[in-house]
Amino acid sequence: MKERKLVEHMNSNTANERLWSVHEGELDHRDVQQLLDQHFTEMRAGSPPSACHVLPADGLKSPDIRFFTLREKNELLGCGALKRLGPDHGEVKSMRTGDGARGRGVGKALLDHIVAVAREEGMTRLSLETGSTAQFAAAARLYEREGFEPSGPFSDYLDTPFTRFFSKAI
C-alpha cells in the first residue's frame, strides 16, 4: 500500500494544521466498505437506474482503477478513484466525503491527488460524470472551481437529464 502525507491548512488566519494521508487500496477495510455502501445506496436512491453509474466496491477492484482514501490519523475522511480510459485519458470515479468530514476540503484534497497521479501516469485529460440534481450540487461546484468544464458524454456514457459531464486538460 502506498501512502502520501498531506498537510492541509485550516485557513489562512490560523497556524493550526492537520496531517492527512492518502492511501491506495484499502477496499478491504471495514470503514471503507461502509462508506462505499452508503455512497452506493444514496447514489442509487437519487438517480434512476439508467442514469446511475456508481460502481459497487467490487467494480473498484478492476486493474484499470486506482482507488484512494484520505485519512486523518486513522479516521477515514473520504475516498476517490482514477480509472484509465486510454493512454492519455482518465476518469474521476467514486468521489465521496464522509458525513462528518464535509466542509473541510476533503473532496479538493482527493481531487488534487487524483489529478497528480493522472499526470504522473502520463494522462493529459480527465473526465467525470456526476448527477444533475440538488444532491450533486456541491460536487459540481468543486469540479467547476478546480477547472473542470462542462462537456459531452465520454466513454460509453449516454446523455440523460440526470447526468452532467465535465472534462479538464491536465
Coordinates of N, CA, C and O in Angstrom, one line a residue:
M1 N 0.8 -1.2 0.0 CA 0.0 0.0 0.0 C 0.9 1.2 0.0 O 1.8 1.4 0.8
K2 N 0.6 2.2 -0.9 CA 1.3 3.4 -0.9 C 0.6 4.4 0.0 O -0.6 4.4 0.1
E3 N 1.4 5.3 0.6 CA 0.8 6.3 1.4 C 1.5 7.6 1.1 O 2.7 7.7 0.9
R4 N 0.8 8.7 1.0 CA 1.3 10.0 0.7 C 0.8 11.0 1.8 O -0.4 11.0 2.0
K5 N 1.6 11.7 2.5 CA 1.2 12.6 3.5 C 0.9 14.0 2.9 O 1.5 14.5 2.0
L6 N -0.2 14.6 3.4 CA -0.7 15.9 3.0 C -0.8 16.8 4.3 O -1.3 16.3 5.3
V7 N -0.3 18.0 4.2 CA -0.6 18.9 5.3 C -1.6 19.9 4.7 O -1.4 20.5 3.7
E8 N -2.7 20.1 5.4 CA -3.7 21.0 5.0 C -3.9 22.1 6.0 O -4.1 21.8 7.2
H9 N -3.8 23.3 5.6 CA -4.0 24.5 6.5 C -5.5 24.7 6.6 O -6.3 24.7 5.7
M10 N -6.0 24.8 7.9 CA -7.4 25.0 8.2 C -7.9 26.3 7.5 O -8.9 26.3 6.9
N11 N -7.2 27.4 7.6 CA -7.4 28.6 6.8 C -6.2 29.5 7.0 O -5.3 29.2 7.7
S12 N -6.2 30.6 6.3 CA -5.1 31.5 6.3 C -4.9 32.3 7.6 O -3.9 32.9 7.8
N13 N -5.9 32.2 8.5 CA -5.8 33.0 9.7 C -5.4 32.2 10.9 O -5.4 32.7 12.0
T14 N -5.0 31.0 10.7 CA -4.6 30.2 11.9 C -3.4 29.3 11.5 O -3.1 29.0 10.4
A15 N -2.6 29.0 12.5 CA -1.4 28.2 12.3 C -1.7 26.7 12.5 O -0.9 25.9 12.4
N16 N -3.0 26.4 12.9 CA -3.4 25.0 13.1 C -3.3 24.3 11.8 O -3.6 24.7 10.7
E17 N -2.7 23.1 11.9 CA -2.6 22.2 10.7 C -3.1 20.8 11.1 O -3.1 20.4 12.2
R18 N -3.6 20.1 10.1 CA -4.0 18.7 10.2 C -3.1 17.9 9.3 O -2.8 18.4 8.2
L19 N -2.7 16.8 9.7 CA -1.9 15.9 8.9 C -2.8 14.9 8.3 O -3.4 14.1 9.0
W20 N -3.0 14.9 7.0 CA -3.8 14.0 6.3 C -2.9 13.1 5.5 O -1.8 13.5 5.0
S21 N -3.3 11.8 5.3 CA -2.6 10.9 4.5 C -3.5 10.2 3.5 O -4.7 9.9 3.8
V22 N -3.0 10.1 2.3 CA -3.7 9.4 1.2 C -3.1 8.0 1.1 O -1.9 7.8 1.1
H23 N -4.0 7.0 1.0 CA -3.6 5.6 1.0 C -4.2 5.0 -0.3 O -5.3 5.4 -0.7
E24 N -3.5 4.1 -0.9 CA -4.0 3.4 -2.1 C -4.5 2.1 -1.7 O -3.9 1.4 -0.9
G25 N -5.6 1.7 -2.3 CA -6.2 0.4 -1.9 C -7.2 0.5 -0.8 O -8.1 1.3 -0.9
E26 N -7.1 -0.3 0.2 CA -7.9 -0.3 1.4 C -9.4 -0.7 1.1 O -10.2 -0.5 2.0
L27 N -9.7 -1.3 0.0 CA -11.0 -1.7 -0.3 C -11.5 -2.8 0.6 O -12.7 -3.0 0.8
D28 N -10.6 -3.4 1.3 CA -11.0 -4.5 2.3 C -11.2 -3.9 3.7 O -11.6 -4.7 4.6
H29 N -10.9 -2.7 3.9 CA -11.1 -2.1 5.2 C -12.6 -1.9 5.5 O -13.4 -1.4 4.7
R30 N -13.0 -2.2 6.7 CA -14.4 -2.1 7.1 C -15.0 -0.7 6.9 O -16.1 -0.5 6.4
D31 N -14.3 0.3 7.4 CA -14.8 1.7 7.3 C -14.9 2.1 5.8 O -15.9 2.9 5.5
V32 N -14.0 1.7 5.0 CA -14.1 2.0 3.5 C -15.3 1.3 2.9 O -16.1 1.9 2.2
Q33 N -15.5 0.0 3.3 CA -16.7 -0.7 2.8 C -18.0 0.0 3.2 O -18.9 0.1 2.4
Q34 N -18.0 0.5 4.4 CA -19.2 1.2 4.9 C -19.5 2.5 4.2 O -20.6 2.8 3.8
L35 N -18.4 3.2 3.9 CA -18.6 4.5 3.2 C -19.0 4.2 1.8 O -19.9 4.9 1.2
L36 N -18.4 3.2 1.1 CA -18.8 2.8 -0.2 C -20.2 2.3 -0.3 O -21.0 2.6 -1.2
D37 N -20.7 1.5 0.7 CA -22.0 1.1 0.8 C -23.0 2.2 0.9 O -24.1 2.3 0.2
Q38 N -22.7 3.2 1.7 CA -23.5 4.4 1.9 C -23.6 5.2 0.6 O -24.6 5.6 0.1
H39 N -22.4 5.4 -0.1 CA -22.3 6.1 -1.3 C -23.2 5.4 -2.4 O -24.0 6.0 -3.1
F40 N -23.1 4.1 -2.5 CA -23.8 3.3 -3.5 C -25.3 3.4 -3.2 O -26.1 3.7 -4.1
T41 N -25.7 3.3 -2.0 CA -27.2 3.4 -1.6 C -27.7 4.7 -1.9 O -28.8 4.9 -2.5
E42 N -27.0 5.8 -1.5 CA -27.5 7.1 -1.8 C -27.5 7.5 -3.3 O -28.4 8.2 -3.7
M43 N -26.5 7.1 -4.0 CA -26.5 7.4 -5.4 C -27.6 6.6 -6.1 O -28.3 7.2 -7.0
R44 N -27.9 5.4 -5.8 CA -29.0 4.6 -6.4 C -30.3 5.2 -6.0 O -31.3 5.2 -6.8
A45 N -30.5 5.8 -4.8 CA -31.7 6.4 -4.4 C -32.0 7.7 -5.1 O -33.2 8.1 -5.2
G46 N -30.9 8.4 -5.5 CA -31.1 9.7 -6.0 C -31.1 9.8 -7.5 O -31.3 10.9 -8.1
S47 N -30.9 8.7 -8.2 CA -30.9 8.7 -9.7 C -31.6 7.5 -10.2 O -31.5 6.4 -9.6
P48 N -32.3 7.7 -11.4 CA -32.9 6.5 -12.0 C -31.8 5.5 -12.4 O -30.7 5.9 -12.7
P49 N -32.1 4.2 -12.4 CA -31.1 3.2 -12.8 C -30.3 3.5 -14.1 O -29.1 3.3 -14.2
S50 N -31.0 4.0 -15.1 CA -30.4 4.3 -16.4 C -29.4 5.4 -16.4 O -28.6 5.5 -17.3
A51 N -29.5 6.2 -15.3 CA -28.6 7.4 -15.2 C -27.6 7.3 -14.0 O -26.9 8.2 -13.7
C52 N -27.6 6.1 -13.4 CA -26.7 6.0 -12.2 C -25.6 5.1 -12.5 O -25.7 3.9 -12.9
H53 N -24.4 5.6 -12.5 CA -23.2 4.9 -12.9 C -22.2 4.7 -11.7 O -21.0 4.4 -11.9
V54 N -22.7 4.7 -10.5 CA -21.9 4.4 -9.3 C -21.4 3.0 -9.4 O -22.1 2.1 -9.7
L55 N -20.1 2.8 -9.1 CA -19.5 1.5 -9.0 C -19.7 0.8 -7.7 O -19.3 1.5 -6.7
P56 N -20.1 -0.4 -7.6 CA -20.0 -1.1 -6.3 C -18.5 -1.4 -6.0 O -17.7 -1.3 -6.8
A57 N -18.3 -1.7 -4.7 CA -16.9 -1.9 -4.3 C -16.1 -2.9 -5.2 O -15.0 -2.7 -5.5
D58 N -16.8 -4.0 -5.6 CA -16.1 -5.0 -6.4 C -15.7 -4.4 -7.7 O -14.6 -4.7 -8.3
G59 N -16.4 -3.4 -8.3 CA -16.1 -2.8 -9.5 C -14.8 -1.9 -9.4 O -14.2 -1.7 -10.4
L60 N -14.5 -1.5 -8.2 CA -13.3 -0.6 -8.0 C -12.1 -1.5 -7.9 O -11.0 -0.9 -7.8
K61 N -12.2 -2.8 -8.0 CA -11.0 -3.7 -7.9 C -10.4 -3.9 -9.3 O -9.5 -4.7 -9.4
S62 N -11.0 -3.3 -10.3 CA -10.6 -3.5 -11.7 C -9.1 -3.1 -11.8 O -8.7 -2.1 -11.2
P63 N -8.3 -3.8 -12.7 CA -6.9 -3.4 -12.8 C -6.7 -2.0 -13.4 O -5.6 -1.4 -13.3
D64 N -7.7 -1.4 -14.1 CA -7.6 -0.1 -14.7 C -8.0 1.0 -13.8 O -8.1 2.2 -14.1
I65 N -8.3 0.7 -12.5 CA -8.8 1.6 -11.5 C -7.8 1.7 -10.3 O -7.4 0.6 -9.8
R66 N -7.4 2.9 -9.9 CA -6.6 3.1 -8.7 C -7.6 3.8 -7.7 O -8.1 4.8 -8.0
F67 N -7.7 3.2 -6.5 CA -8.6 3.6 -5.5 C -7.8 4.2 -4.4 O -6.9 3.7 -3.9
F68 N -8.3 5.4 -3.9 CA -7.6 6.2 -2.8 C -8.5 6.5 -1.7 O -9.7 6.8 -1.9
T69 N -7.9 6.5 -0.5 CA -8.7 7.0 0.7 C -7.9 8.1 1.3 O -6.6 8.2 1.1
L70 N -8.5 9.0 2.0 CA -7.9 10.1 2.7 C -8.2 9.9 4.2 O -9.4 9.7 4.5
R71 N -7.2 10.0 5.0 CA -7.4 9.8 6.4 C -6.7 10.9 7.2 O -5.7 11.4 6.8
E72 N -7.3 11.1 8.4 CA -6.7 12.0 9.4 C -6.4 11.0 10.6 O -7.4 10.5 11.2
K73 N -5.1 10.8 10.9 CA -4.8 9.7 11.8 C -5.4 8.4 11.2 O -5.1 8.1 10.1
N74 N -6.2 7.8 12.0 CA -6.8 6.5 11.4 C -8.2 6.7 10.9 O -8.9 5.8 10.5
E75 N -8.8 8.0 11.0 CA -10.2 8.2 10.7 C -10.3 8.4 9.2 O -9.6 9.3 8.6
L76 N -11.2 7.7 8.6 CA -11.5 7.8 7.2 C -12.3 9.1 6.9 O -13.3 9.3 7.5
L77 N -11.7 9.9 6.0 CA -12.4 11.2 5.7 C -13.1 11.1 4.4 O -14.2 11.8 4.2
G78 N -12.6 10.3 3.4 CA -13.2 10.2 2.1 C -12.5 9.3 1.2 O -11.4 8.7 1.6
C79 N -13.0 9.2 0.0 CA -12.4 8.3 -1.0 C -12.6 8.8 -2.4 O -13.5 9.7 -2.6
G80 N -11.8 8.3 -3.3 CA -12.0 8.6 -4.7 C -11.1 7.7 -5.6 O -10.3 7.0 -5.0
A81 N -11.4 7.7 -6.9 CA -10.7 6.7 -7.7 C -10.3 7.4 -9.1 O -11.0 8.3 -9.5
L82 N -9.3 6.8 -9.7 CA -8.9 7.2 -11.0 C -9.0 5.9 -11.9 O -8.4 4.9 -11.6
K83 N -9.8 6.0 -13.0 CA -9.9 5.0 -14.0 C -9.2 5.4 -15.3 O -9.5 6.4 -15.8
R84 N -8.4 4.5 -15.7 CA -7.7 4.8 -17.0 C -8.7 4.4 -18.1 O -9.2 3.3 -18.2
L85 N -9.0 5.4 -19.0 CA -9.8 5.2 -20.2 C -9.0 4.9 -21.4 O -9.5 4.3 -22.4
G86 N -7.8 5.4 -21.5 CA -7.0 5.3 -22.6 C -5.6 5.8 -22.2 O -5.3 6.1 -21.1
P87 N -4.6 5.8 -23.2 CA -3.3 6.1 -22.9 C -3.1 7.5 -22.2 O -2.3 7.7 -21.3
D88 N -4.0 8.5 -22.6 CA -3.8 9.8 -22.1 C -5.1 10.4 -21.5 O -5.2 11.6 -21.2
H89 N -6.1 9.5 -21.2 CA -7.4 9.9 -20.7 C -7.8 9.1 -19.5 O -7.7 7.9 -19.5
G90 N -8.2 9.8 -18.5 CA -8.6 9.2 -17.2 C -10.0 9.7 -16.8 O -10.4 10.7 -17.3
E91 N -10.6 8.9 -15.9 CA -11.9 9.3 -15.4 C -11.8 9.4 -13.8 O -11.3 8.4 -13.2
V92 N -12.4 10.4 -13.2 CA -12.5 10.5 -11.8 C -13.8 9.7 -11.4 O -14.8 10.0 -12.0
K93 N -13.6 8.8 -10.5 CA -14.8 7.9 -10.1 C -14.9 7.9 -8.5 O -13.9 8.2 -7.8
S94 N -16.1 7.6 -8.1 CA -16.3 7.3 -6.7 C -15.8 8.3 -5.7 O -15.4 7.9 -4.6
M95 N -16.0 9.6 -6.0 CA -15.6 10.6 -5.0 C -16.7 10.7 -4.0 O -17.8 10.8 -4.2
R96 N -16.2 10.5 -2.7 CA -17.2 10.6 -1.6 C -16.5 11.1 -0.3 O -15.4 10.6 0.0
T97 N -17.1 12.1 0.3 CA -16.6 12.6 1.6 C -17.5 12.0 2.7 O -18.7 12.0 2.5
G98 N -16.9 11.5 3.8 CA -17.7 11.1 4.9 C -18.6 12.2 5.5 O -18.2 13.4 5.4
D99 N -19.7 11.8 6.0 CA -20.6 12.8 6.5 C -20.0 13.8 7.5 O -20.2 15.0 7.5
G100 N -19.2 13.2 8.4 CA -18.6 14.0 9.5 C -17.4 14.9 9.0 O -16.9 15.7 9.8
A101 N -17.0 14.7 7.8 CA -15.8 15.5 7.2 C -16.2 16.5 6.2 O -15.3 17.1 5.6
R102 N -17.5 16.7 5.9 CA -17.9 17.6 4.9 C -17.5 19.0 5.3 O -17.5 19.4 6.5
G103 N -17.2 19.8 4.3 CA -16.8 21.2 4.5 C -15.4 21.5 5.0 O -15.0 22.6 5.3
R104 N -14.6 20.4 5.0 CA -13.2 20.5 5.4 C -12.2 20.5 4.3 O -11.0 20.5 4.6
G105 N -12.6 20.4 3.1 CA -11.7 20.4 1.9 C -11.2 19.0 1.5 O -10.3 18.8 0.8
V106 N -11.9 18.0 2.0 CA -11.6 16.6 1.7 C -11.7 16.3 0.2 O -10.8 15.7 -0.4
G107 N -12.8 16.7 -0.4 CA -13.0 16.5 -1.8 C -11.9 17.1 -2.6 O -11.4 16.5 -3.6
K108 N -11.6 18.3 -2.3 CA -10.5 19.0 -3.0 C -9.2 18.3 -2.9 O -8.4 18.1 -3.8
A109 N -8.9 17.9 -1.7 CA -7.6 17.1 -1.4 C -7.5 15.8 -2.2 O -6.5 15.5 -2.8
L110 N -8.6 15.1 -2.2 CA -8.7 13.9 -3.0 C -8.6 14.2 -4.5 O -7.8 13.5 -5.2
L111 N -9.3 15.2 -5.0 CA -9.3 15.5 -6.4 C -7.8 16.0 -6.8 O -7.3 15.5 -7.8
D112 N -7.2 16.8 -6.0 CA -5.8 17.2 -6.2 C -4.9 16.0 -6.4 O -4.0 15.9 -7.2
H113 N -5.1 15.0 -5.5 CA -4.3 13.8 -5.5 C -4.5 13.0 -6.8 O -3.6 12.5 -7.4
I114 N -5.8 12.8 -7.2 CA -6.1 12.1 -8.4 C -5.5 12.8 -9.6 O -5.0 12.1 -10.5
V115 N -5.6 14.1 -9.7 CA -5.0 14.8 -10.8 C -3.5 14.6 -10.8 O -3.0 14.4 -11.9
A116 N -2.9 14.7 -9.7 CA -1.4 14.5 -9.6 C -1.0 13.1 -10.1 O -0.1 12.9 -10.9
V117 N -1.8 12.1 -9.7 CA -1.5 10.7 -10.1 C -1.7 10.5 -11.6 O -0.9 9.9 -12.3
A118 N -2.8 11.1 -12.1 CA -3.1 11.0 -13.5 C -1.9 11.7 -14.3 O -1.5 11.1 -15.3
R119 N -1.4 12.8 -13.9 CA -0.3 13.4 -14.6 C 0.9 12.5 -14.5 O 1.6 12.3 -15.5
E120 N 1.2 11.9 -13.3 CA 2.4 11.0 -13.2 C 2.2 9.8 -14.1 O 3.3 9.3 -14.6
E121 N 1.0 9.4 -14.4 CA 0.8 8.3 -15.3 C 0.7 8.7 -16.8 O 0.4 7.9 -17.6
G122 N 1.0 10.0 -17.1 CA 1.0 10.4 -18.5 C -0.3 10.8 -19.1 O -0.4 11.1 -20.3
M123 N -1.3 10.9 -18.2 CA -2.6 11.4 -18.7 C -2.6 12.9 -19.0 O -2.0 13.6 -18.2
T124 N -3.3 13.3 -20.0 CA -3.4 14.7 -20.3 C -4.8 15.3 -20.2 O -5.0 16.5 -20.3
R125 N -5.8 14.4 -20.0 CA -7.2 14.8 -19.8 C -7.9 13.9 -18.8 O -7.7 12.7 -18.8
L126 N -8.7 14.6 -18.0 CA -9.5 13.9 -17.0 C -11.0 14.2 -17.3 O -11.3 15.4 -17.6
S127 N -11.8 13.3 -17.2 CA -13.3 13.5 -17.4 C -14.0 12.9 -16.2 O -13.4 12.1 -15.4
L128 N -15.2 13.3 -16.0 CA -16.1 12.7 -15.0 C -17.5 12.9 -15.3 O -17.9 13.7 -16.1
E129 N -18.3 12.0 -14.7 CA -19.8 12.1 -14.8 C -20.3 12.2 -13.4 O -19.8 11.6 -12.4
T130 N -21.3 13.1 -13.2 CA -22.0 13.3 -12.0 C -23.4 13.5 -12.2 O -23.9 13.7 -13.4
G131 N -24.2 13.6 -11.2 CA -25.6 13.8 -11.3 C -26.0 15.3 -11.5 O -25.2 16.2 -11.3
S132 N -27.2 15.5 -11.9 CA -27.6 16.9 -12.2 C -28.6 17.4 -11.2 O -29.0 18.6 -11.3
T133 N -29.0 16.6 -10.2 CA -30.0 17.0 -9.2 C -29.3 17.7 -8.0 O -28.0 17.8 -7.9
A134 N -30.0 18.3 -7.1 CA -29.5 19.0 -6.0 C -28.5 18.2 -5.1 O -27.6 18.8 -4.6
Q135 N -28.7 16.9 -5.1 CA -27.9 16.0 -4.3 C -26.4 16.1 -4.8 O -25.5 15.9 -4.0
F136 N -26.2 16.5 -6.0 CA -24.8 16.6 -6.6 C -24.3 18.0 -6.8 O -23.2 18.2 -7.3
A137 N -25.0 19.0 -6.2 CA -24.6 20.4 -6.4 C -23.2 20.7 -5.9 O -22.4 21.4 -6.5
A138 N -22.9 20.2 -4.7 CA -21.6 20.5 -4.0 C -20.5 19.9 -4.9 O -19.5 20.5 -5.1
A139 N -20.7 18.7 -5.4 CA -19.7 18.1 -6.2 C -19.5 18.9 -7.5 O -18.3 19.1 -7.9
A140 N -20.5 19.3 -8.1 CA -20.4 20.1 -9.4 C -19.7 21.4 -9.1 O -18.8 21.8 -9.9
R141 N -20.0 22.0 -8.0 CA -19.2 23.3 -7.6 C -17.8 23.0 -7.5 O -16.9 23.8 -7.9
L142 N -17.4 21.9 -6.8 CA -16.0 21.6 -6.6 C -15.3 21.4 -7.9 O -14.3 22.0 -8.2
Y143 N -15.9 20.6 -8.8 CA -15.3 20.3 -10.1 C -15.1 21.6 -10.9 O -14.1 21.8 -11.5
E144 N -16.1 22.5 -10.9 CA -16.0 23.7 -11.6 C -14.9 24.6 -11.0 O -14.2 25.3 -11.8
R145 N -14.9 24.7 -9.7 CA -13.8 25.5 -9.0 C -12.4 25.0 -9.4 O -11.5 25.8 -9.5
E146 N -12.3 23.7 -9.6 CA -11.0 23.1 -9.9 C -10.7 23.1 -11.4 O -9.7 22.4 -11.8
G147 N -11.5 23.8 -12.2 CA -11.1 23.9 -13.6 C -11.8 22.9 -14.5 O -11.4 22.9 -15.7
F148 N -12.6 22.1 -14.0 CA -13.3 21.1 -14.9 C -14.4 21.9 -15.6 O -15.1 22.8 -15.0
E149 N -14.6 21.7 -16.9 CA -15.6 22.4 -17.7 C -16.6 21.4 -18.2 O -16.4 20.2 -18.4
P150 N -17.9 21.9 -18.3 CA -18.9 21.1 -18.8 C -18.5 20.5 -20.2 O -17.9 21.2 -21.0
S151 N -18.9 19.2 -20.4 CA -18.5 18.6 -21.7 C -19.7 17.6 -22.0 O -20.6 17.5 -21.3
G152 N -19.5 16.9 -23.1 CA -20.5 15.9 -23.5 C -20.1 14.6 -22.9 O -19.1 14.4 -22.3
P153 N -21.0 13.6 -23.2 CA -20.7 12.2 -22.7 C -19.3 11.7 -23.3 O -18.9 12.1 -24.4
F154 N -18.7 10.8 -22.6 CA -17.5 10.2 -23.0 C -17.6 8.7 -22.7 O -18.5 8.3 -22.0
S155 N -16.6 8.0 -23.1 CA -16.5 6.6 -22.9 C -17.9 6.0 -23.4 O -18.3 6.3 -24.5
D156 N -18.5 5.2 -22.6 CA -19.8 4.6 -23.1 C -21.0 5.2 -22.4 O -22.1 4.6 -22.3
Y157 N -20.9 6.4 -21.8 CA -22.0 7.0 -21.1 C -23.0 7.6 -22.1 O -22.6 8.0 -23.2
L158 N -24.2 7.7 -21.7 CA -25.3 8.3 -22.5 C -25.7 9.6 -21.8 O -25.7 9.6 -20.6
D159 N -26.1 10.6 -22.6 CA -26.5 11.8 -22.0 C -28.0 11.6 -21.6 O -28.8 11.1 -22.3
T160 N -28.3 12.0 -20.3 CA -29.6 12.0 -19.8 C -29.9 13.2 -19.1 O -29.0 14.0 -18.7
P161 N -31.2 13.6 -18.8 CA -31.4 14.7 -18.0 C -30.9 14.7 -16.6 O -30.8 15.7 -15.9
F162 N -30.5 13.5 -16.1 CA -30.0 13.3 -14.8 C -28.4 13.3 -14.7 O -27.9 13.1 -13.6
T163 N -27.7 13.5 -15.8 CA -26.3 13.4 -15.8 C -25.7 14.7 -16.3 O -26.2 15.4 -17.1
R164 N -24.5 15.0 -15.7 CA -23.6 16.1 -16.1 C -22.3 15.5 -16.4 O -21.8 14.6 -15.6
F165 N -21.6 16.0 -17.4 CA -20.2 15.6 -17.7 C -19.3 16.8 -17.7 O -19.6 17.9 -18.1
F166 N -18.1 16.5 -17.1 CA -17.1 17.5 -17.0 C -15.8 16.9 -17.6 O -15.5 15.7 -17.5
S167 N -14.9 17.8 -18.0 CA -13.6 17.4 -18.5 C -12.6 18.5 -18.2 O -12.9 19.7 -18.1
K168 N -11.3 18.1 -18.1 CA -10.2 19.1 -17.8 C -8.9 18.6 -18.5 O -8.6 17.4 -18.3
A169 N -8.3 19.5 -19.2 CA -6.9 19.2 -19.7 C -6.0 19.3 -18.5 O -6.1 20.3 -17.7
I170 N -5.1 18.4 -18.3 CA -4.2 18.4 -17.1 C -2.8 18.6 -17.6 O -2.1 17.9 -18.0

